[in-house]
Amino acid sequence: DILERPEGLELGGDLREVTIMMSDIRGFTTLSEHLEPAQVVRMLNRYLGAMTDIIMAHQGTIDEFLGDAILAVFGAPLQRDDDADRAVRCAQAMQAAMAGINAENRAEGLPEVQTGIALNTGCVIAGNIGSERRSKYGFVGHPMNVTSRIEDHCAGGEILVADSTLQKLSGHYAVGDRRSLKVKGIHQPVVVHRLLEANS
Amino acid sequence: DILERPEGLELGGDLREVTIMMSDIRGFTTLSEHLEPAQVVRMLNRYLGAMTDIIMAHQGTIDEFLGDAILAVFGAPLQRDDDADRAVRCAQAMQAAMAGINAENRAEGLPEVQTGIALNTGCVIAGNIGSERRSKYGFVGHPMNVTSRIEDHCAGGEILVADSTLQKLSGHYAVGDRRSLKVKGIHQPVVVHRLLEANS
């Protein structure tokens, strides 16, 4: 996508408002200890394959897979008016896809898995980060860290949306369960809401 | 390296004992808020470029850059008898390189930075993780998470080595400051030692 649309790039580093998504499978590491390595990789790749397709269909940029965690942003390299809305719809589609993934897992005698998804919006530095020998389009800034902390509070099947993201939404979504989270390194509590449609 | 030595690969997933290294720059995100985005990326890339060269010279496998964080392993795809020793010497070389990096930062009017490095050894599942559209040689397992938690306790200029790594070392290194860390999701405390030569 980056190469297809070079007009959207500032590889030297620029400030972008993005909606950040972090997801991971609840308890995956513990689960993985009871399975053969090949089963773990097959289960993980089925999940990551389905999630990648959904994120790309919603024009998200996948920054990283880290084990079972996915880090993606909406709004870089290209900013669009509906970045936050696409991120929310993407998270909903990801949760909706879990039933099919778990049906395939069950059919192979593998355990069911549940994912938690955190969404947060803020300004980050986007740029081509790394070295001559290895670099990638990546992101730096407190909103990245905050998203990771919100993700720590997600239960399986849950989507937690930060206030910062809610304020950017044009669409209407049912939210509930306002929670105030203390985040290391951030003085003010981070306010998040549980998205109600998610996998309920 | 992977492509050069296909005999060392089991892309479907296998269990490997590896020494895991995580490093990051203390306070980098906060620092980055007081600089121009282009300065942040230049400073970050100088640092990551130097660290990449050192890690590769010690035959480490870089798994990921995540902002200013580096995740690398020693022992996959190829296992060698001195994986843990190379990881320790690599961490020492990384800390030793910081003086030169900071001299260049000062010369450009940029702030000095300090990095913390965590080392931990354990069995992880290594494999080609991701989807048809995007995959990478990656790692899954509690030792990965534990390394990240040890890293949270590193001060600038410090190398913290887990007991699991110390037990694998052939070389002699001066260590002190035994610390017992409580790690989320792990029942037993994780015992780490401060490596004394680091940047002292």
XYZ file of N, CA and C in Angstrom, chain A residues 12 125, chain B residues 25 28 31-47 98-114:
114
model
N 10.869 10.753 6.307
C 11.792 11.347 7.261
C 11.182 11.535 8.633
N 4.543 10.222 15.800
C 5.514 10.454 14.740
C 5.555 9.198 13.887
N 15.285 2.664 24.882
C 15.850 3.922 25.365
C 14.946 4.436 26.479
N 12.337 7.645 26.056
C 12.418 8.145 24.686
C 11.131 8.818 24.223
N 10.921 12.241 25.676
C 11.948 13.029 24.989
C 11.470 13.461 23.610
N 10.833 12.536 22.911
C 10.457 12.791 21.518
C 9.409 13.885 21.387
N 8.706 14.152 22.497
C 7.665 15.180 22.440
C 8.243 16.596 22.414
N 9.539 16.711 22.746
C 10.157 18.037 22.781
C 11.022 18.295 21.551
N 10.933 17.416 20.565
C 11.769 17.545 19.372
C 10.895 17.553 18.126
N 11.475 18.029 17.035
C 10.788 17.942 15.748
C 10.732 16.469 15.316
N 9.644 16.088 14.639
C 9.546 14.701 14.174
C 10.777 14.240 13.382
N 11.308 15.105 12.524
C 12.468 14.693 11.716
C 13.691 14.450 12.605
N 13.811 15.244 13.688
C 14.930 15.040 14.616
C 14.779 13.711 15.348
N 13.546 13.410 15.749
C 13.286 12.150 16.456
C 13.682 10.970 15.580
N 13.255 11.008 14.321
C 13.548 9.884 13.434
C 15.054 9.807 13.162
N 15.719 10.966 13.011
C 17.166 10.933 12.762
C 17.904 10.340 13.969
N 17.507 10.796 15.167
C 18.152 10.312 16.382
C 17.905 8.811 16.566
N 16.662 8.421 16.332
C 16.282 7.009 16.491
C 17.040 6.138 15.493
N 17.137 6.611 14.260
C 17.771 5.779 13.242
C 19.284 5.687 13.432
N 19.898 6.739 13.974
C 21.326 6.647 14.310
C 21.538 5.542 15.339
N 20.712 5.585 16.378
C 20.787 4.581 17.445
C 20.505 3.177 16.911
N 27.171 3.549 23.235
C 26.308 4.705 23.524
C 27.103 6.008 23.631
N 28.351 5.931 24.099
C 29.147 7.158 24.231
C 29.319 7.823 22.866
N 29.622 7.027 21.854
C 29.800 7.564 20.504
C 28.499 8.119 19.934
N 27.406 7.403 20.185
C 26.097 7.864 19.706
C 25.740 9.197 20.363
N 26.008 9.291 21.673
C 25.671 10.532 22.380
C 26.589 11.696 21.975
N 27.838 11.388 21.610
C 28.722 12.444 21.108
C 28.150 13.022 19.815
N 27.651 12.148 18.951
C 27.029 12.627 17.708
C 25.747 13.405 17.994
N 24.963 12.922 18.961
C 23.745 13.660 19.339
C 24.099 15.064 19.818
N 25.086 15.148 20.741
C 25.489 16.456 21.275
C 25.942 17.389 20.162
N 26.708 16.848 19.219
C 27.237 17.666 18.124
C 26.110 18.272 17.281
N 24.955 17.615 17.283
C 23.801 18.133 16.525
C 22.803 18.854 17.411
N 23.180 19.051 18.675
C 22.251 19.744 19.583
C 21.087 18.870 20.030
N 21.258 17.568 19.886
C 20.198 16.647 20.298
C 20.514 16.106 21.695
N 19.513 15.678 22.427
C 19.755 15.183 23.789
C 20.523 13.855 23.799
N 21.181 13.598 24.932
C 21.809 12.286 25.116
C 20.740 11.266 25.488
N 21.000 10.025 25.147
C 20.043 8.967 25.472
C 20.763 7.819 26.172
N 20.004 7.085 26.957
C 20.542 5.904 27.637
C 19.629 4.726 27.368
